[in-house]
Amino acid sequence: GQNIDQPTEMTATEGAIVQINCTYQTSGFNGLFWYQQHAGEAPTFLSYNVLDGLEEKGRFSSFLSRSKGYSYLLLKELQMKDSASYLCAVTPYGQNFVFGPGTRLSVLP
Amino acid sequence: DAGVTQSPTHLIKTRGQHVTLRCSPISGHKSVSWYQQVLGQGPQFIFQYYEKEERGRGNFPDRFSARQFPNYSSELNVNALLLGDSALYLCASSLVHTSTDTQYFGPGTRLTVL
């Protein structure tokens, strides 16, 4: 089976940098996705990692290390609108998306 | 371009009733997946359909069923509703059904079972 862990809640200050971690136990997977979900809304796609390393997309970057079973989402120059839940999901071989519990990020002024 | 659409937005039912939720994928997408999201948790996979065939099924009871139509829209049916079925039901569409394909979510249907 798959087990995905994320911190439940994080708080950061506007303009700062925050790193949201995701650890997983799975025998093999195709890729790892990050989604953002504002309260009461649908998840929106942020990033996708297949290979080890860092993928950068503007203020958001995502990192994957398959050997360590670890990923993180890095958010730079935090804005109030970044307050949301951040969901990590893996796609195990032959299976559909498996989501983690999500990390609720609060950005304070 | 229109994104994934779902109807209804909100729904209130009582225990024992049944419910049908509807989803239209992004134009050109042929795969639809359904998820259940309980407050404070990540989405849980229920079904995936591609070209009208079931391509994946999560760990949900037989009270849950779904189908996909020739225009790639989909319905999720839940029979004999329980209080625990209260959740946000999300539909996601993707071009095909492979696990490397990004899924794009609709706004969801908020189901409350009383």
Coordinates of C-alpha atoms in Angstrom, one line a residue:
Chain A
G1 CA 0.0 0.0 0.0
Q2 CA 0.9 3.6 0.0
N3 CA 1.3 5.9 3.0
I4 CA 1.7 9.6 2.5
D5 CA 2.6 12.0 5.3
Q6 CA 2.4 15.8 5.4
P7 CA 2.5 18.3 8.2
T8 CA -1.1 19.2 9.2
E9 CA -0.6 22.9 9.5
M10 CA 2.1 25.6 8.9
T11 CA 2.2 29.3 9.5
A12 CA 4.5 31.8 7.7
T13 CA 4.7 35.5 7.2
E14 CA 4.0 37.5 4.0
G15 CA 7.1 37.8 1.9
A16 CA 8.9 34.9 3.5
I17 CA 9.8 31.4 2.1
V18 CA 8.1 28.2 3.2
Q19 CA 8.9 24.6 2.5
I20 CA 6.1 22.0 2.7
N21 CA 7.3 18.4 3.0
C22 CA 5.8 15.2 1.8
T23 CA 7.1 11.8 2.6
Y24 CA 5.7 8.6 1.2
Q25 CA 6.1 4.8 1.3
T26 CA 5.3 3.1 -1.9
S27 CA 6.9 0.4 -3.9
G28 CA 7.1 2.4 -7.1
F29 CA 5.3 5.2 -8.7
N30 CA 5.2 7.1 -12.0
G31 CA 5.2 10.7 -10.6
L32 CA 4.4 13.0 -7.8
F33 CA 2.0 15.9 -8.0
W34 CA 1.3 19.0 -5.9
Y35 CA -2.1 20.7 -5.8
Q36 CA -3.3 23.8 -4.1
Q37 CA -6.8 23.9 -2.6
H38 CA -8.4 27.0 -1.2
A39 CA -11.1 26.5 1.4
G40 CA -14.3 25.3 -0.2
E41 CA -12.8 25.1 -3.7
A42 CA -11.4 22.4 -6.0
P43 CA -7.7 21.5 -6.0
T44 CA -5.7 23.2 -8.7
F45 CA -2.6 21.7 -10.3
L46 CA 0.7 23.3 -9.3
S47 CA 3.5 20.9 -10.3
Y48 CA 4.6 17.4 -11.4
N49 CA 7.9 15.6 -10.7
V50 CA 8.9 12.5 -12.5
L51 CA 12.7 12.7 -12.2
D52 CA 14.7 13.5 -9.1
G53 CA 15.5 17.1 -8.7
L54 CA 14.0 20.5 -8.6
E55 CA 11.2 21.8 -10.9
E56 CA 10.8 25.6 -10.8
K57 CA 7.7 27.5 -11.8
G58 CA 7.8 31.1 -10.8
R59 CA 7.4 31.5 -7.1
F60 CA 6.7 27.8 -6.7
S61 CA 9.3 25.0 -6.9
S62 CA 8.9 21.3 -6.2
F63 CA 11.7 18.8 -5.4
L64 CA 11.7 15.0 -5.5
S65 CA 14.1 12.4 -4.2
R66 CA 12.9 8.9 -5.0
S67 CA 15.7 7.2 -3.0
K68 CA 14.7 9.1 0.1
G69 CA 10.9 8.9 -0.5
Y70 CA 10.7 12.6 -0.1
S71 CA 9.3 15.6 -1.9
Y72 CA 8.8 19.3 -0.9
L73 CA 7.0 22.3 -2.3
L74 CA 8.8 25.6 -1.9
L75 CA 6.9 28.8 -1.9
K76 CA 8.8 32.0 -2.2
E77 CA 7.7 35.7 -1.7
L78 CA 4.6 34.5 0.2
Q79 CA 1.4 36.4 -0.5
M80 CA -1.8 36.4 1.5
K81 CA -3.5 34.6 -1.3
D82 CA -1.2 31.6 -0.8
S83 CA -3.1 30.7 2.3
A84 CA -4.6 27.4 1.3
S85 CA -4.1 23.6 1.7
Y86 CA -1.4 22.0 -0.3
L87 CA -1.9 18.4 -1.4
C88 CA 0.8 16.0 -2.3
A89 CA -0.2 13.0 -4.5
V90 CA 1.6 10.0 -6.0
T91 CA 0.6 7.8 -8.9
P92 CA 1.6 4.3 -8.1
Y93 CA 2.3 1.9 -11.0
G94 CA -1.1 0.8 -12.5
Q95 CA -3.1 2.8 -10.0
N96 CA -4.8 6.1 -9.8
F97 CA -3.8 9.2 -7.7
V98 CA -3.2 8.7 -4.0
F99 CA -3.4 11.9 -2.1
G100 CA -1.8 12.8 1.2
P101 CA -3.8 14.5 3.9
G102 CA -2.8 18.0 2.9
T103 CA -1.0 20.8 4.7
R104 CA -3.0 23.9 5.7
L105 CA -0.8 27.0 5.2
S106 CA -1.7 30.3 6.9
V107 CA 0.1 33.4 5.7
L108 CA 0.1 36.2 8.2
P109 CA 0.7 39.9 7.4
Chain B
D1 CA -12.2 27.3 -22.6
A2 CA -14.6 25.8 -20.1
G3 CA -13.1 23.8 -17.3
V4 CA -14.6 20.7 -15.6
T5 CA -18.2 21.4 -14.6
Q6 CA -20.2 19.6 -11.9
S7 CA -23.8 19.7 -10.9
P8 CA -25.4 20.2 -8.5
T9 CA -23.2 22.5 -6.4
H10 CA -24.8 21.5 -3.2
L11 CA -27.2 18.7 -2.2
I12 CA -29.0 17.7 1.0
K13 CA -30.4 14.2 1.3
T14 CA -31.6 12.0 4.1
R15 CA -30.3 8.6 5.1
G16 CA -31.4 5.8 2.9
Q17 CA -32.0 8.0 -0.2
H18 CA -29.9 7.8 -3.3
V19 CA -28.1 10.6 -5.2
T20 CA -26.8 11.2 -8.7
L21 CA -23.9 13.6 -9.3
R22 CA -22.9 14.8 -12.7
C23 CA -19.7 15.9 -14.3
S24 CA -18.6 17.2 -17.7
P25 CA -14.9 17.0 -18.5
I26 CA -12.7 19.6 -20.2
S27 CA -13.3 19.5 -24.0
G28 CA -11.0 16.9 -25.6
H29 CA -10.5 15.0 -22.3
K30 CA -11.6 11.4 -22.5
S31 CA -11.1 10.3 -18.9
V32 CA -13.0 11.2 -15.8
S33 CA -12.2 10.3 -12.2
W34 CA -14.3 10.7 -9.1
Y35 CA -13.0 11.5 -5.6
Q36 CA -14.6 11.8 -2.2
Q37 CA -13.1 14.5 0.1
V38 CA -14.1 14.6 3.8
L39 CA -13.4 17.8 5.6
G40 CA -9.8 18.2 6.6
Q41 CA -8.5 15.2 4.5
G42 CA -7.1 14.7 1.1
P43 CA -9.3 13.4 -1.8
Q44 CA -10.0 9.6 -1.8
F45 CA -10.2 7.9 -5.2
I46 CA -13.5 6.3 -6.1
F47 CA -13.6 5.5 -9.8
Q48 CA -11.9 6.3 -13.1
Y49 CA -13.5 5.9 -16.5
Y50 CA -12.0 6.1 -19.9
E51 CA -13.8 5.7 -23.2
K52 CA -16.9 4.6 -21.2
E53 CA -15.1 1.7 -19.5
E54 CA -14.1 1.5 -15.8
R55 CA -10.4 1.7 -15.5
G56 CA -10.0 1.9 -11.8
R57 CA -11.9 1.5 -8.6
G58 CA -11.1 2.6 -5.1
N59 CA -12.0 1.0 -1.8
F60 CA -15.6 2.0 -1.7
P61 CA -18.7 -0.2 -1.1
D62 CA -21.0 -1.4 -3.9
R63 CA -23.4 1.4 -3.0
F64 CA -21.2 3.6 -5.1
S65 CA -21.4 3.2 -8.9
A66 CA -20.6 5.3 -11.9
R67 CA -20.8 5.5 -15.7
Q68 CA -19.4 7.5 -18.6
F69 CA -21.4 8.5 -21.6
P70 CA -20.4 8.7 -25.3
N71 CA -19.8 12.5 -24.9
Y72 CA -17.4 11.6 -22.0
S73 CA -19.5 13.2 -19.3
S74 CA -20.0 11.0 -16.2
E75 CA -22.4 10.3 -13.4
L76 CA -21.7 9.1 -9.9
N77 CA -24.5 7.3 -8.1
V78 CA -24.7 6.5 -4.4
N79 CA -27.4 4.4 -3.0
A80 CA -28.7 3.9 0.5
L81 CA -27.0 7.0 1.7
L82 CA -25.3 7.0 5.1
L83 CA -24.3 9.9 7.3
G84 CA -20.7 9.2 6.6
D85 CA -21.3 9.8 2.9
S86 CA -21.4 13.6 3.7
A87 CA -18.4 15.0 1.8
L88 CA -17.3 17.1 -1.1
Y89 CA -17.4 14.9 -4.3
L90 CA -14.8 16.0 -6.8
C91 CA -14.7 15.1 -10.5
A92 CA -11.4 15.3 -12.3
S93 CA -10.7 15.0 -16.1
S94 CA -7.6 14.1 -17.9
L95 CA -6.7 13.6 -21.6
V96 CA -6.2 9.8 -21.2
H97 CA -6.2 7.4 -18.3
T98 CA -2.5 6.9 -17.6
S99 CA -1.2 7.7 -14.2
T100 CA 1.3 10.3 -15.6
D101 CA -1.6 12.4 -16.9
T102 CA -2.4 15.6 -15.0
Q103 CA -5.9 15.6 -13.6
Y104 CA -7.9 18.8 -13.5
F105 CA -10.6 19.2 -10.9
G106 CA -14.1 20.5 -11.1
P107 CA -15.6 22.7 -8.3
G108 CA -17.2 19.7 -6.6
T109 CA -20.6 18.8 -5.2
R110 CA -21.1 19.3 -1.5
L111 CA -23.3 16.5 -0.3
T112 CA -24.9 16.6 3.1
V113 CA -26.7 13.5 4.5
L114 CA -29.0 14.2 7.4

